[in-house]
PDB file of C-alpha atoms in Angstrom:
ATOM      1  CA  MET A   1     -26.709  -7.722 -30.570  1.00 53.00           C
ATOM      2  CA  GLN A   2     -30.406  -6.914 -30.437  1.00 48.00           C
ATOM      3  CA  ALA A   3     -32.062  -6.228 -27.139  1.00 48.00           C
ATOM      4  CA  LYS A   4     -33.772  -8.871 -25.068  1.00 50.00           C
ATOM      5  CA  GLY A   5     -34.792  -5.858 -23.019  1.00 45.00           C
ATOM      6  CA  LEU A   6     -34.099  -2.500 -24.609  1.00 46.00           C
ATOM      7  CA  GLU A   7     -31.847  -0.006 -22.882  1.00 46.00           C
ATOM      8  CA  LYS A   8     -33.467   1.811 -19.991  1.00 47.00           C
ATOM      9  CA  MET A   9     -31.343   4.593 -18.589  1.00 47.00           C
ATOM     10  CA  PRO A  10     -31.723   5.657 -14.969  1.00 47.00           C
ATOM     11  CA  ALA A  11     -33.852   8.659 -14.085  1.00 42.00           C
ATOM     12  CA  ARG A  12     -32.283  11.974 -15.101  1.00 49.00           C
ATOM     13  CA  PRO A  13     -29.151  10.504 -16.728  1.00 58.00           C
ATOM     14  CA  ARG A  14     -26.315  12.879 -17.546  1.00 72.00           C
ATOM     15  CA  ILE A  15     -26.098  13.166 -21.328  1.00 83.00           C
ATOM     16  CA  PRO A  16     -22.483  13.829 -22.404  1.00 86.00           C
ATOM     17  CA  ASP A  17     -21.889  16.722 -24.779  1.00 90.00           C
ATOM     18  CA  PRO A  18     -19.615  15.513 -27.641  1.00 90.00           C
ATOM     19  CA  ARG A  19     -18.506  19.111 -28.266  1.00 90.00           C
ATOM     20  CA  LYS A  20     -16.772  19.335 -24.889  1.00 90.00           C
ATOM     21  CA  GLY A  21     -13.838  17.068 -25.624  1.00 91.00           C
ATOM     22  CA  ALA A  22     -12.668  13.556 -26.458  1.00 92.00           C
ATOM     23  CA  LEU A  23     -13.865  12.013 -23.187  1.00 93.00           C
ATOM     24  CA  GLU A  24     -17.442  13.224 -23.530  1.00 94.00           C
ATOM     25  CA  LYS A  25     -17.493  12.356 -27.231  1.00 95.00           C
ATOM     26  CA  PHE A  26     -16.356   8.803 -26.419  1.00 95.00           C
ATOM     27  CA  ALA A  27     -19.141   8.422 -23.845  1.00 94.00           C
ATOM     28  CA  PHE A  28     -21.693   9.940 -26.229  1.00 95.00           C
ATOM     29  CA  ASP A  29     -20.685   7.614 -29.070  1.00 96.00           C
ATOM     30  CA  LEU A  30     -20.704   4.644 -26.697  1.00 95.00           C
ATOM     31  CA  ARG A  31     -24.286   5.473 -25.730  1.00 94.00           C
ATOM     32  CA  GLN A  32     -25.199   5.679 -29.414  1.00 95.00           C
ATOM     33  CA  LEU A  33     -23.572   2.311 -30.022  1.00 95.00           C
ATOM     34  CA  GLY A  34     -25.831   0.759 -27.398  1.00 94.00           C
ATOM     35  CA  ARG A  35     -29.084   2.075 -28.843  1.00 92.00           C
ATOM     36  CA  GLY A  36     -31.471  -0.752 -29.673  1.00 91.00           C
ATOM     37  CA  LYS A  37     -29.213  -3.361 -28.092  1.00 92.00           C
ATOM     38  CA  VAL A  38     -29.264  -5.149 -24.747  1.00 92.00           C
ATOM     39  CA  GLY A  39     -29.569  -2.751 -21.822  1.00 92.00           C
ATOM     40  CA  VAL A  40     -27.044  -1.922 -19.115  1.00 93.00           C
ATOM     41  CA  SER A  41     -29.192  -3.521 -16.429  1.00 91.00           C
ATOM     42  CA  TRP A  42     -29.413  -6.730 -18.443  1.00 93.00           C
ATOM     43  CA  ILE A  43     -25.629  -6.784 -18.999  1.00 93.00           C
ATOM     44  CA  ALA A  44     -24.989  -6.217 -15.278  1.00 91.00           C
ATOM     45  CA  ASP A  45     -27.218  -9.176 -14.397  1.00 90.00           C
ATOM     46  CA  GLN A  46     -25.322 -11.697 -16.541  1.00 89.00           C
ATOM     47  CA  GLU A  47     -23.365 -14.348 -14.640  1.00 82.00           C
ATOM     48  CA  ASP A  48     -20.118 -13.562 -16.458  1.00 82.00           C
ATOM     49  CA  THR A  49     -20.327  -9.802 -15.797  1.00 86.00           C
ATOM     50  CA  GLY A  50     -17.956  -8.686 -13.053  1.00 81.00           C
ATOM     51  CA  VAL A  51     -18.809  -4.963 -13.214  1.00 86.00           C
ATOM     52  CA  SER A  52     -21.588  -3.306 -11.230  1.00 86.00           C
ATOM     53  CA  ARG A  53     -24.594  -1.593 -12.790  1.00 88.00           C
ATOM     54  CA  PRO A  54     -23.608   1.881 -11.417  1.00 89.00           C
ATOM     55  CA  ALA A  55     -20.113   1.532 -12.892  1.00 89.00           C
ATOM     56  CA  LEU A  56     -21.538   0.627 -16.301  1.00 92.00           C
ATOM     57  CA  TYR A  57     -23.923   3.596 -16.236  1.00 92.00           C
ATOM     58  CA  ALA A  58     -21.106   5.907 -15.065  1.00 91.00           C
ATOM     59  CA  ALA A  59     -19.080   4.965 -18.149  1.00 92.00           C
ATOM     60  CA  LEU A  60     -21.823   6.553 -20.261  1.00 93.00           C
ATOM     61  CA  SER A  61     -21.829   9.896 -18.443  1.00 91.00           C
ATOM     62  CA  GLY A  62     -18.535  11.268 -19.766  1.00 90.00           C
ATOM     63  CA  THR A  63     -17.575  12.747 -16.390  1.00 89.00           C
ATOM     64  CA  ARG A  64     -14.407  10.694 -16.017  1.00 88.00           C
ATOM     65  CA  LEU A  65     -12.500   7.978 -17.856  1.00 89.00           C
ATOM     66  CA  PRO A  66     -13.926   4.547 -16.972  1.00 90.00           C
ATOM     67  CA  ASN A  67     -11.527   1.669 -16.386  1.00 90.00           C
ATOM     68  CA  GLY A  68     -10.819  -0.868 -19.091  1.00 91.00           C
ATOM     69  CA  ILE A  69     -12.918  -3.726 -17.743  1.00 90.00           C
ATOM     70  CA  THR A  70     -16.002  -1.484 -17.581  1.00 92.00           C
ATOM     71  CA  VAL A  71     -15.672  -0.320 -21.186  1.00 95.00           C
ATOM     72  CA  SER A  72     -14.783  -3.836 -22.321  1.00 94.00           C
ATOM     73  CA  THR A  73     -17.917  -5.233 -20.681  1.00 94.00           C
ATOM     74  CA  LEU A  74     -20.180  -2.814 -22.571  1.00 96.00           C
ATOM     75  CA  LEU A  75     -18.337  -3.325 -25.843  1.00 96.00           C
ATOM     76  CA  ARG A  76     -18.576  -7.106 -25.586  1.00 95.00           C
ATOM     77  CA  TRP A  77     -22.364  -6.801 -25.934  1.00 95.00           C
ATOM     78  CA  TRP A  78     -22.599  -3.686 -28.077  1.00 96.00           C
ATOM     79  CA  ALA A  79     -19.652  -3.916 -30.505  1.00 95.00           C
ATOM     80  CA  GLY A  80     -18.980  -7.649 -30.317  1.00 93.00           C
ATOM     81  CA  ASN A  81     -21.383 -10.549 -30.076  1.00 91.00           C
ATOM     82  CA  PRO A  82     -21.038 -13.144 -27.282  1.00 91.00           C
ATOM     83  CA  ASP A  83     -23.134 -15.574 -29.333  1.00 91.00           C
ATOM     84  CA  GLU A  84     -20.348 -15.686 -31.931  1.00 93.00           C
ATOM     85  CA  GLU A  85     -17.492 -16.257 -29.464  1.00 93.00           C
ATOM     86  CA  ASN A  86     -15.568 -19.507 -29.693  1.00 92.00           C
ATOM     87  CA  PRO A  87     -15.141 -20.818 -26.111  1.00 87.00           C
ATOM     88  CA  ASP A  88     -12.216 -23.019 -27.205  1.00 88.00           C
ATOM     89  CA  VAL A  89     -10.051 -19.992 -28.024  1.00 87.00           C
ATOM     90  CA  GLN A  90      -7.843 -19.138 -25.041  1.00 82.00           C
ATOM     91  CA  SER A  91      -6.470 -15.673 -24.282  1.00 81.00           C
ATOM     92  CA  ARG A  92      -4.130 -14.417 -21.587  1.00 78.00           C
ATOM     93  CA  ASP A  93      -5.813 -10.998 -21.629  1.00 82.00           C
ATOM     94  CA  PRO A  94      -8.451 -10.921 -18.840  1.00 81.00           C
ATOM     95  CA  ILE A  95      -9.930  -7.633 -20.064  1.00 88.00           C
ATOM     96  CA  TRP A  96     -10.064  -7.838 -23.857  1.00 92.00           C
ATOM     97  CA  GLY A  97      -9.658 -11.597 -24.366  1.00 91.00           C
ATOM     98  CA  TRP A  98     -13.228 -11.974 -25.638  1.00 94.00           C
ATOM     99  CA  ILE A  99     -12.229 -10.209 -28.858  1.00 95.00           C
ATOM    100  CA  ALA A 100      -9.880 -13.068 -29.737  1.00 93.00           C
ATOM    101  CA  ARG A 101     -12.808 -15.480 -29.405  1.00 94.00           C
ATOM    102  CA  LEU A 102     -14.770 -13.705 -32.151  1.00 95.00           C
ATOM    103  CA  PRO A 103     -14.446 -15.039 -35.721  1.00 94.00           C
ATOM    104  CA  ALA A 104     -11.426 -13.389 -37.362  1.00 90.00           C
ATOM    105  CA  GLY A 105     -12.474 -10.928 -40.041  1.00 89.00           C
ATOM    106  CA  SER A 106     -16.085 -10.753 -38.877  1.00 93.00           C
ATOM    107  CA  ASP A 107     -17.833  -7.399 -38.501  1.00 93.00           C
ATOM    108  CA  ALA A 108     -18.019  -7.945 -34.743  1.00 94.00           C
ATOM    109  CA  HIS A 109     -14.278  -8.686 -34.508  1.00 95.00           C
ATOM    110  CA  THR A 110     -13.375  -5.620 -36.587  1.00 95.00           C
ATOM    111  CA  GLN A 111     -15.708  -3.255 -34.730  1.00 95.00           C
ATOM    112  CA  ALA A 112     -14.625  -4.520 -31.311  1.00 95.00           C
ATOM    113  CA  ASN A 113     -10.936  -3.994 -32.146  1.00 95.00           C
ATOM    114  CA  GLU A 114     -11.624  -0.489 -33.454  1.00 96.00           C
ATOM    115  CA  TRP A 115     -13.410   0.466 -30.233  1.00 96.00           C
ATOM    116  CA  LYS A 116     -10.678  -1.107 -28.122  1.00 95.00           C
ATOM    117  CA  GLN A 117      -7.988   0.945 -29.902  1.00 95.00           C
ATOM    118  CA  ARG A 118     -10.074   4.098 -29.565  1.00 95.00           C
ATOM    119  CA  TYR A 119     -10.402   3.533 -25.817  1.00 94.00           C
ATOM    120  CA  LEU A 120      -6.666   2.845 -25.420  1.00 93.00           C
ATOM    121  CA  ARG A 121      -5.816   6.074 -27.282  1.00 93.00           C
ATOM    122  CA  LEU A 122      -8.216   8.010 -25.073  1.00 92.00           C
ATOM    123  CA  SER A 123      -6.762   6.392 -21.962  1.00 91.00           C
ATOM    124  CA  ARG A 124      -3.214   7.397 -22.937  1.00 88.00           C
ATOM    125  CA  ALA A 125      -4.323  10.950 -23.709  1.00 89.00           C
ATOM    126  CA  GLU A 126      -6.170  11.274 -20.397  1.00 85.00           C
ATOM    127  CA  SER A 127      -3.169   9.923 -18.489  1.00 80.00           C
ATOM    128  CA  LYS A 128      -0.882  12.465 -20.160  1.00 80.00           C
ATOM    129  CA  ARG A 129      -3.336  15.295 -19.487  1.00 79.00           C
ATOM    130  CA  ARG A 130      -3.559  14.435 -15.803  1.00 72.00           C
ATOM    131  CA  SER A 131       0.211  14.182 -15.391  1.00 69.00           C
ATOM    132  CA  THR A 132       0.801  17.635 -16.905  1.00 70.00           C
ATOM    133  CA  LYS A 133      -2.125  19.430 -15.306  1.00 63.00           C
ATOM    134  CA  ASN A 134      -1.209  22.023 -12.703  1.00 51.00           C
ATOM    135  CA  ARG A 135      -2.981  20.854  -9.563  1.00 54.00           C
ATOM    136  CA  SER A 136      -3.723  23.562  -7.049  1.00 51.00           C
ATOM    137  CA  TRP A 137      -5.815  21.393  -4.734  1.00 53.00           C
ATOM    138  CA  LYS A 138      -4.476  20.000  -1.491  1.00 61.00           C
ATOM    139  CA  PRO A 139      -4.751  16.227  -1.123  1.00 62.00           C
ATOM    140  CA  THR A 140      -7.115  14.881   1.520  1.00 63.00           C
ATOM    141  CA  PRO A 141      -5.133  13.882   4.614  1.00 68.00           C
ATOM    142  CA  PRO A 142      -4.897  10.082   4.872  1.00 74.00           C
ATOM    143  CA  VAL A 143      -6.946   8.282   7.508  1.00 79.00           C
ATOM    144  CA  GLN A 144      -6.332   4.961   9.188  1.00 86.00           C
ATOM    145  CA  ILE A 145      -8.960   2.259   8.749  1.00 88.00           C
ATOM    146  CA  ASP A 146      -9.265  -1.396   9.648  1.00 91.00           C
ATOM    147  CA  THR A 147      -9.400  -3.939   6.869  1.00 92.00           C
ATOM    148  CA  PRO A 148     -13.122  -4.163   5.949  1.00 94.00           C
ATOM    149  CA  ARG A 149     -14.916  -7.506   6.020  1.00 95.00           C
ATOM    150  CA  GLU A 150     -15.320  -7.456   2.216  1.00 95.00           C
ATOM    151  CA  GLN A 151     -11.548  -7.371   1.827  1.00 96.00           C
ATOM    152  CA  HIS A 152     -11.147 -10.136   4.427  1.00 96.00           C
ATOM    153  CA  LEU A 153     -13.520 -12.269   2.357  1.00 96.00           C
ATOM    154  CA  MET A 154     -11.502 -11.667  -0.808  1.00 96.00           C
ATOM    155  CA  ILE A 155      -8.265 -12.555   1.012  1.00 97.00           C
ATOM    156  CA  GLU A 156      -9.755 -15.779   2.373  1.00 97.00           C
ATOM    157  CA  GLN A 157     -10.905 -16.815  -1.097  1.00 96.00           C
ATOM    158  CA  ILE A 158      -7.418 -16.255  -2.540  1.00 97.00           C
ATOM    159  CA  LYS A 159      -5.875 -18.188   0.354  1.00 96.00           C
ATOM    160  CA  ASP A 160      -8.303 -21.057  -0.202  1.00 96.00           C
ATOM    161  CA  LEU A 161      -7.354 -21.159  -3.877  1.00 96.00           C
ATOM    162  CA  ILE A 162      -3.644 -21.256  -3.049  1.00 96.00           C
ATOM    163  CA  GLU A 163      -4.182 -23.965  -0.425  1.00 96.00           C
ATOM    164  CA  ARG A 164      -5.874 -26.136  -3.057  1.00 95.00           C
ATOM    165  CA  THR A 165      -2.547 -26.255  -4.921  1.00 95.00           C
ATOM    166  CA  GLY A 166      -0.816 -27.800  -1.887  1.00 94.00           C
ATOM    167  CA  LEU A 167       1.859 -25.114  -2.054  1.00 93.00           C
ATOM    168  CA  SER A 168       0.587 -22.583   0.476  1.00 92.00           C
ATOM    169  CA  GLN A 169       3.829 -22.991   2.444  1.00 92.00           C
ATOM    170  CA  ASP A 170       5.968 -22.771  -0.700  1.00 92.00           C
ATOM    171  CA  MET A 171       4.359 -19.960  -2.648  1.00 92.00           C
ATOM    172  CA  TRP A 172       7.648 -19.213  -4.394  1.00 92.00           C
ATOM    173  CA  LEU A 173       7.061 -22.378  -6.443  1.00 91.00           C
ATOM    174  CA  LEU A 174       3.720 -20.902  -7.543  1.00 89.00           C
ATOM    175  CA  PHE A 175       4.539 -17.254  -8.166  1.00 91.00           C
ATOM    176  CA  GLY A 176       8.321 -16.985  -8.376  1.00 90.00           C
ATOM    177  CA  PRO A 177       9.568 -13.385  -8.062  1.00 88.00           C
ATOM    178  CA  GLU A 178       5.961 -12.128  -7.839  1.00 90.00           C
ATOM    179  CA  THR A 179       5.519 -13.889  -4.478  1.00 93.00           C
ATOM    180  CA  VAL A 180       6.209 -10.651  -2.572  1.00 92.00           C
ATOM    181  CA  ARG A 181       3.411  -8.930  -4.473  1.00 92.00           C
ATOM    182  CA  ILE A 182       0.979 -11.778  -3.745  1.00 95.00           C
ATOM    183  CA  GLU A 183       1.883 -11.641  -0.048  1.00 95.00           C
ATOM    184  CA  ARG A 184       0.920  -7.948  -0.014  1.00 93.00           C
ATOM    185  CA  TYR A 185      -2.527  -8.899  -1.319  1.00 95.00           C
ATOM    186  CA  LEU A 186      -2.875 -11.586   1.351  1.00 96.00           C
ATOM    187  CA  SER A 187      -1.816  -9.193   4.115  1.00 94.00           C
ATOM    188  CA  GLY A 188      -4.444  -6.634   3.112  1.00 93.00           C
ATOM    189  CA  GLN A 189      -1.945  -3.938   2.105  1.00 92.00           C
ATOM    190  CA  VAL A 190      -3.135  -3.848  -1.501  1.00 92.00           C
ATOM    191  CA  ILE A 191      -6.167  -5.066  -3.458  1.00 94.00           C
ATOM    192  CA  PRO A 192      -5.298  -6.811  -6.749  1.00 93.00           C
ATOM    193  CA  TYR A 193      -6.550  -5.479 -10.045  1.00 87.00           C
ATOM    194  CA  TYR A 194      -7.782  -7.563 -12.956  1.00 84.00           C
ATOM    195  CA  PHE A 195      -4.426  -8.552 -14.408  1.00 85.00           C
ATOM    196  CA  TRP A 196      -3.166  -9.859 -11.074  1.00 90.00           C
ATOM    197  CA  THR A 197      -6.272 -11.844 -10.159  1.00 92.00           C
ATOM    198  CA  TYR A 198      -5.880 -13.526 -13.541  1.00 91.00           C
ATOM    199  CA  HIS A 199      -2.179 -14.087 -12.847  1.00 91.00           C
ATOM    200  CA  ILE A 200      -2.976 -15.725  -9.493  1.00 95.00           C
ATOM    201  CA  VAL A 201      -5.615 -18.031 -10.972  1.00 94.00           C
ATOM    202  CA  LEU A 202      -3.521 -18.947 -14.014  1.00 91.00           C
ATOM    203  CA  ASN A 203      -0.546 -19.963 -11.870  1.00 93.00           C
ATOM    204  CA  CYS A 204      -2.766 -22.040  -9.579  1.00 94.00           C
ATOM    205  CA  ARG A 205      -4.353 -23.713 -12.606  1.00 92.00           C
ATOM    206  CA  ALA A 206      -1.143 -25.713 -13.208  1.00 89.00           C
ATOM    207  CA  PHE A 207      -1.772 -27.526  -9.896  1.00 93.00           C
ATOM    208  CA  ILE A 208      -5.609 -27.662  -9.988  1.00 94.00           C
ATOM    209  CA  PRO A 209      -6.554 -29.431 -13.247  1.00 89.00           C
ATOM    210  CA  ASP A 210     -10.310 -28.815 -12.959  1.00 92.00           C
ATOM    211  CA  LEU A 211      -9.995 -25.078 -12.212  1.00 92.00           C
ATOM    212  CA  ARG A 212     -11.929 -22.920 -14.684  1.00 91.00           C
ATOM    213  CA  VAL A 213      -9.612 -19.945 -15.178  1.00 89.00           C
ATOM    214  CA  GLU A 214     -12.087 -17.398 -16.562  1.00 89.00           C
ATOM    215  CA  ASP A 215     -14.832 -18.258 -14.074  1.00 91.00           C
ATOM    216  CA  GLU A 216     -12.481 -18.116 -11.092  1.00 93.00           C
ATOM    217  CA  THR A 217     -10.873 -14.884 -12.296  1.00 92.00           C
ATOM    218  CA  ARG A 218     -14.282 -13.299 -12.721  1.00 91.00           C
ATOM    219  CA  ARG A 219     -15.323 -14.375  -9.218  1.00 93.00           C
ATOM    220  CA  LEU A 220     -12.185 -12.906  -7.633  1.00 94.00           C
ATOM    221  CA  ASN A 221     -12.595  -9.692  -9.631  1.00 91.00           C
ATOM    222  CA  VAL A 222     -16.081  -9.221  -8.201  1.00 92.00           C
ATOM    223  CA  LEU A 223     -14.746  -9.728  -4.667  1.00 94.00           C
ATOM    224  CA  ALA A 224     -11.881  -7.306  -5.318  1.00 93.00           C
ATOM    225  CA  GLU A 225     -14.278  -4.649  -6.625  1.00 92.00           C
ATOM    226  CA  LEU A 226     -16.444  -5.032  -3.515  1.00 94.00           C
ATOM    227  CA  ALA A 227     -13.327  -4.736  -1.341  1.00 94.00           C
ATOM    228  CA  ARG A 228     -12.264  -1.499  -3.062  1.00 92.00           C
ATOM    229  CA  ARG A 229     -15.686   0.038  -2.542  1.00 92.00           C
ATOM    230  CA  ALA A 230     -15.652  -1.046   1.083  1.00 93.00           C
ATOM    231  CA  ARG A 231     -12.320   0.724   1.654  1.00 92.00           C
ATOM    232  CA  VAL A 232     -13.725   3.903   0.079  1.00 90.00           C
ATOM    233  CA  ARG A 233     -16.744   3.612   2.381  1.00 92.00           C
ATOM    234  CA  GLU A 234     -14.615   3.090   5.487  1.00 92.00           C
ATOM    235  CA  ARG A 235     -12.293   6.004   4.643  1.00 89.00           C
ATOM    236  CA  ARG A 236     -15.286   8.277   4.156  1.00 89.00           C
ATOM    237  CA  ILE A 237     -16.700   7.231   7.525  1.00 91.00           C
ATOM    238  CA  ALA A 238     -13.326   7.772   9.189  1.00 88.00           C
ATOM    239  CA  ARG A 239     -12.885  11.235   7.650  1.00 85.00           C
ATOM    240  CA  ASN A 240     -16.373  12.299   8.700  1.00 84.00           C
ATOM    241  CA  ALA A 241     -15.633  11.177  12.239  1.00 79.00           C
ATOM    242  CA  SER A 242     -12.234  12.917  12.453  1.00 67.00           C
ATOM    243  CA  PRO A 243     -11.784  15.741  15.029  1.00 62.00           C
ATOM    244  CA  ALA A 244     -10.787  18.198  12.286  1.00 54.00           C
ATOM    245  CA  ARG A 245     -14.020  17.584  10.390  1.00 53.00           C
ATOM    246  CA  ARG A 246     -16.099  17.904  13.559  1.00 49.00           C
ATOM    247  CA  GLY A 247     -14.342  21.167  14.364  1.00 51.00           C
ATOM    248  CA  ARG A 248     -15.271  22.640  10.991  1.00 50.00           C
ATOM    249  CA  GLY A 249     -18.863  21.593  11.561  1.00 47.00           C
TER     250      GLY A 249
END
């Protein structure tokens, strides 16, 4: 897809070196794929983008493996073509479902699938490498934090959605054996990832006929991402304020 505003990288971007391994080569090739197409900033500003601008730029640095939704967001505009997507085609995959909406056999459909498979292979290889690597570092001692306001907001939005079904007191009828997992999200113990926000919305959809599944899933994903960043922020503040850290200072 040609640029409505050509790619403008941030000042002093880190250029990955494709000779240094599969991860950096993937990031380098991804950058090349985006040349002459819509820019990262433009993608981040779209209403249906649930990934932040820094996360999208980080995926192009090659310093660490980006998560699936981040890569998928870039590929939707750079390998696929949203203008060719058929909105009537439904998919249960909240990350890669846009590929199914592309015309079967089209160049965009073929290229998007090839990039998806390449990312999945890289993800499996990176996971195996991490599990077998000999780690000599000592983990950072855990710190206790209060639930940040961003996470409270996410929880309230999920509760409101469940209440709209009329089954907030009988969640087992909504989620079956996954009810325990959903209760952990509502208690603030865990923040749901993309598959589970989709699962929550899809189950509620059966009782809320006018609920737009993709729009609601995207909205909850944005809130969940903000909640995760807020927890990182609060843990950093707590560690910096710990007696042990002050003693080293």
